[in-house]
Short mmCIF file of C-alpha atoms in Angstrom, two decimals:
data_model
loop_
_atom_site.label_atom_id
_atom_site.label_comp_id
_atom_site.label_asym_id
_atom_site.label_seq_id
_atom_site.Cartn_x
_atom_site.Cartn_y
_atom_site.Cartn_z
CA MET A 26 112.34 85.80 106.67
CA SER A 27 105.53 78.11 104.00
CA PRO A 28 106.60 75.18 102.32
CA SER A 29 104.86 74.33 99.12
CA GLN A 30 101.88 72.00 99.42
CA SER A 31 102.32 70.60 95.93
CA VAL A 32 102.76 66.84 95.44
CA TYR A 33 106.09 65.60 94.17
CA ARG A 34 106.31 62.38 92.20
CA VAL A 35 109.33 60.34 93.08
CA PRO A 36 109.97 57.14 91.07
CA VAL A 37 109.87 53.98 93.18
CA ARG A 38 110.84 50.64 91.70
CA THR A 39 107.90 48.22 91.31
CA GLN A 40 107.19 45.24 89.09
CA SER A 41 104.68 45.43 86.24
CA GLN A 42 103.03 42.41 84.63
CA SER A 43 105.56 42.60 81.81
CA GLY A 44 108.42 42.45 84.28
CA LEU A 45 109.57 45.97 83.40
CA GLN A 46 110.30 48.56 86.06
CA GLN A 47 107.51 51.18 86.28
CA PRO A 48 107.53 54.46 88.22
CA ARG A 49 105.18 54.52 91.18
CA PRO A 50 104.16 57.96 92.57
CA ILE A 51 104.36 58.68 96.27
CA GLN A 52 103.21 61.72 98.21
CA HIS A 53 105.23 64.75 99.26
CA PRO A 54 107.44 63.93 102.27
CA GLN A 55 105.42 66.26 104.50
CA GLN A 56 102.41 63.95 104.10
CA LEU A 57 104.36 60.79 104.88
CA HIS A 58 104.36 61.38 108.62
CA GLN A 59 100.58 60.78 108.62
CA GLN A 60 101.08 57.30 107.16
CA PRO A 61 102.84 54.24 108.58
CA GLN A 62 106.57 54.71 108.81
CA TYR A 63 107.29 51.70 106.64
CA PRO A 64 105.53 50.66 103.41
CA THR A 65 103.00 47.85 103.53
CA PRO A 66 104.82 44.57 102.76
CA TYR A 67 104.58 43.66 99.09
CA SER A 68 103.56 40.12 98.14
CA PRO A 69 103.97 39.45 94.40
CA PRO A 70 101.60 36.94 92.70
CA ALA A 71 102.90 33.40 92.52
CA GLN A 72 103.39 33.48 88.76
CA ARG A 73 105.61 36.56 89.01
CA SER A 74 109.19 36.87 90.11
CA SER A 75 109.77 36.59 93.84
CA ARG A 76 112.34 39.39 93.63
CA PRO A 77 112.04 41.38 96.87
CA TYR A 78 110.31 44.75 96.78
CA SER A 79 112.62 47.71 97.43
CA ALA A 80 111.27 51.17 98.24
CA MET A 81 113.10 54.45 98.09
CA PRO A 82 113.67 55.78 101.65
CA ALA A 83 111.46 58.68 102.72
CA LEU A 84 113.01 62.08 102.09
CA PRO A 85 113.38 64.34 105.13
CA ALA A 86 110.77 67.07 105.50
CA PRO A 87 112.11 70.56 104.76
CA VAL A 88 113.15 72.51 107.86
CA ASP A 89 111.79 76.02 108.45
CA PRO A 90 114.73 78.09 109.80
CA LEU A 91 112.38 80.71 111.23
CA TYR A 92 110.47 78.07 113.19
CA GLN A 93 113.79 76.84 114.58
CA ILE A 94 114.48 80.35 115.87
CA PHE A 95 110.98 80.55 117.36
CA SER A 96 111.31 77.16 119.04
CA SER A 97 114.78 77.88 120.41
CA VAL A 98 113.53 80.89 122.41
CA ASP A 99 110.17 79.36 123.41
CA LYS A 100 111.72 78.12 126.64
CA ASP A 101 108.50 76.91 128.28
CA GLY A 102 107.27 75.15 125.12
CA SER A 103 103.96 77.03 125.23
CA GLY A 104 103.96 77.83 121.51
CA ARG A 105 103.93 81.52 122.41
CA LEU A 106 106.68 84.03 123.12
CA SER A 107 106.52 86.31 126.12
CA ALA A 108 108.20 89.72 126.01
CA GLY A 109 111.34 88.25 127.55
CA GLU A 110 111.44 85.32 125.11
CA LEU A 111 110.83 87.60 122.13
CA ARG A 112 113.69 89.82 123.27
CA SER A 113 115.97 86.78 123.19
CA ALA A 114 115.16 86.33 119.50
CA LEU A 115 115.79 89.92 118.38
CA VAL A 116 119.27 91.45 118.44
CA ASN A 117 121.05 94.35 116.78
CA PHE A 118 124.12 94.17 114.57
CA ASP A 119 126.37 94.52 117.62
CA LYS A 120 124.56 91.59 119.32
CA THR A 121 122.80 93.84 121.85
CA LYS A 122 119.21 92.89 122.62
CA PHE A 123 116.34 95.06 121.44
CA ASP A 124 115.28 97.85 123.78
CA PRO A 125 112.36 96.75 126.02
CA GLU A 126 110.20 99.55 124.62
CA THR A 127 110.74 98.24 121.09
CA ILE A 128 109.71 94.75 122.23
CA LYS A 129 106.60 96.19 123.88
CA LEU A 130 105.80 98.03 120.67
CA MET A 131 106.22 94.87 118.55
CA ILE A 132 103.85 92.92 120.79
CA LYS A 133 101.29 95.73 120.66
CA LEU A 134 101.43 95.76 116.86
CA PHE A 135 101.31 91.99 116.26
CA ASP A 136 99.51 90.42 119.22
CA SER A 137 96.27 90.03 117.27
CA ASP A 138 94.42 88.05 119.96
CA GLY A 139 95.35 90.30 122.89
CA SER A 140 97.13 87.54 124.81
CA GLY A 141 100.19 89.65 125.57
CA THR A 142 102.32 87.06 123.78
CA ILE A 143 103.29 86.24 120.19
CA ASP A 144 102.43 82.92 118.55
CA TYR A 145 104.30 81.56 115.53
CA THR A 146 101.96 83.07 112.93
CA GLU A 147 102.26 86.48 114.58
CA PHE A 148 106.02 85.99 114.89
CA LYS A 149 106.34 85.41 111.14
CA ARG A 150 104.48 88.64 110.38
CA LEU A 151 106.61 90.50 112.92
CA TRP A 152 109.81 89.08 111.40
CA ASN A 153 108.81 90.12 107.86
CA TYR A 154 107.86 93.59 109.12
CA LEU A 155 111.27 94.03 110.72
CA GLY A 156 112.82 92.86 107.45
CA GLU A 157 111.11 95.76 105.67
CA TRP A 158 112.42 98.20 108.29
CA LEU A 159 115.89 96.71 107.92
CA GLU A 160 115.86 97.67 104.25
CA GLN A 161 115.04 101.26 105.23
CA PHE A 162 117.72 101.26 107.93
CA GLN A 163 120.38 100.08 105.49
CA ARG A 164 119.20 102.63 102.94
CA PHE A 165 119.99 105.52 105.32
CA ASP A 166 123.08 104.01 106.94
CA LEU A 167 125.23 105.81 104.39
CA ASP A 168 128.59 105.00 106.01
CA HIS A 169 127.59 101.35 106.58
CA ASN A 170 128.62 101.34 110.23
CA THR A 171 125.34 99.61 111.30
CA THR A 172 124.08 102.70 113.19
CA ILE A 173 122.23 105.87 112.24
CA SER A 174 123.90 109.23 112.88
CA LEU A 175 122.09 112.54 113.42
CA ASP A 176 122.54 113.55 109.77
CA GLU A 177 121.33 110.17 108.55
CA PHE A 178 118.34 110.36 110.90
CA SER A 179 117.44 113.80 109.58
CA LEU A 180 117.64 112.50 106.01
CA ALA A 181 115.36 109.57 106.88
CA LEU A 182 112.71 111.85 108.41
CA GLN A 183 112.75 114.07 105.33
CA SER A 184 112.43 111.04 103.09
CA PHE A 185 109.39 109.88 105.07
CA GLY A 186 107.75 113.27 104.47
CA PHE A 187 108.36 114.99 107.81
CA GLN A 188 109.63 118.58 107.66
CA PHE A 189 110.98 119.32 111.13
CA THR A 190 113.26 122.10 112.29
CA PRO A 191 116.89 121.11 112.95
CA ASN A 192 116.39 121.78 116.67
CA PHE A 193 113.47 119.37 116.87
CA VAL A 194 115.37 116.69 114.90
CA ARG A 195 118.25 116.98 117.38
CA PHE A 196 115.81 116.75 120.30
CA MET A 197 114.14 113.66 118.85
CA PHE A 198 117.47 112.06 118.01
CA SER A 199 118.80 112.57 121.54
CA HIS A 200 115.60 111.05 122.96
CA TYR A 201 116.16 107.81 121.05
CA ASP A 202 119.94 107.76 121.48
CA LYS A 203 119.28 105.87 124.72
CA ARG A 204 122.77 104.43 124.94
CA GLY A 205 124.33 107.89 124.67
CA THR A 206 126.65 106.91 121.83
CA GLY A 207 125.71 109.67 119.39
CA ALA A 208 124.14 107.04 117.14
CA ILE A 209 120.88 105.09 116.93
CA SER A 210 120.87 101.31 116.63
CA PHE A 211 118.43 99.40 114.44
CA ASP A 212 115.89 98.68 117.19
CA LEU A 213 115.76 102.32 118.28
CA PHE A 214 115.49 103.50 114.66
CA VAL A 215 112.44 101.26 114.31
CA GLN A 216 111.01 102.45 117.62
CA ALA A 217 111.46 106.13 116.73
CA ASN A 218 109.81 105.90 113.34
CA ILE A 219 106.91 103.68 114.38
CA ASN A 220 106.10 105.97 117.31
CA LEU A 221 106.33 108.99 115.02
CA GLN A 222 103.96 107.40 112.52
CA ARG A 223 101.46 106.45 115.24
CA ILE A 224 101.45 109.99 116.64
CA TYR A 225 101.07 111.41 113.13
CA ASP A 226 98.10 109.11 112.45
CA ALA A 227 96.45 110.30 115.68
CA PHE A 228 97.09 113.93 114.67
CA LYS A 229 95.54 113.42 111.23
CA LYS A 230 92.24 112.30 112.77
CA TYR A 231 91.74 115.85 114.07
CA ASP A 232 93.48 117.82 111.32
CA THR A 233 91.11 119.62 108.96
CA GLY A 234 93.86 120.24 106.44
CA GLN A 235 95.45 123.30 108.04
CA GLY A 236 98.33 121.46 109.71
CA THR A 237 97.01 122.43 113.15
CA ILE A 238 94.33 120.86 115.33
CA GLN A 239 91.92 121.75 118.10
CA ILE A 240 91.41 118.87 120.48
CA GLY A 241 89.47 118.43 123.70
CA PHE A 242 91.28 117.28 126.82
CA GLU A 243 89.47 113.91 126.92
CA ASP A 244 90.33 113.25 123.27
CA LEU A 245 93.95 114.16 123.97
CA LEU A 246 94.11 111.79 126.94
CA THR A 247 92.47 109.04 124.87
CA GLU A 248 95.13 109.33 122.19
CA VAL A 249 98.00 109.50 124.71
CA LEU A 250 96.80 106.44 126.62
CA TYR A 251 96.23 104.51 123.41
CA LEU A 252 99.80 105.19 122.30
CA LYS A 253 101.29 103.85 125.53
#
């Protein structure tokens, strides 16, 4: 979902004192934009051939496809994506936009400076993170119909180490089947599992190893408000 900073050596035709063609190194194309657009005119010594100097044209800098996506949805050119702009960049297999709650969750996870927006560095991390979840989604999409059924959802939860009763799995599945189709799209699969993991992490802070916890009301409210 960063270009190499190494220096390439591209042969450019120049004249040596012996009259033979010698390779002349130039910098990587990414560094050329910091230099004059055209090479400094070459003036050969009088005793040498007056054959005109010819330089190889500058190679185009490599294009980052992910930055193109980022720029295309950064409508105000601020260098940051709002929730609405980020939603324009993220779609499911059926071309539907991500659920607003999933977008809110992504910003909460990757907005490292608390601006409420996502810059390009944060966007790259977010994109790679979703790529990892996509691998999990495709792993459990056993019939390859680009959605997760109840049985597939149950299998995913078991694989992640959660041992829930069938009734609770059905309840949780129906909660995230927000479109009422009897299936969960990629964005809602991500939302369900991230929320589940966050709640589990909060639970583990108070669990003494018995699988049950005692928690004060203030602590409970703190955890609930943090998860929102």
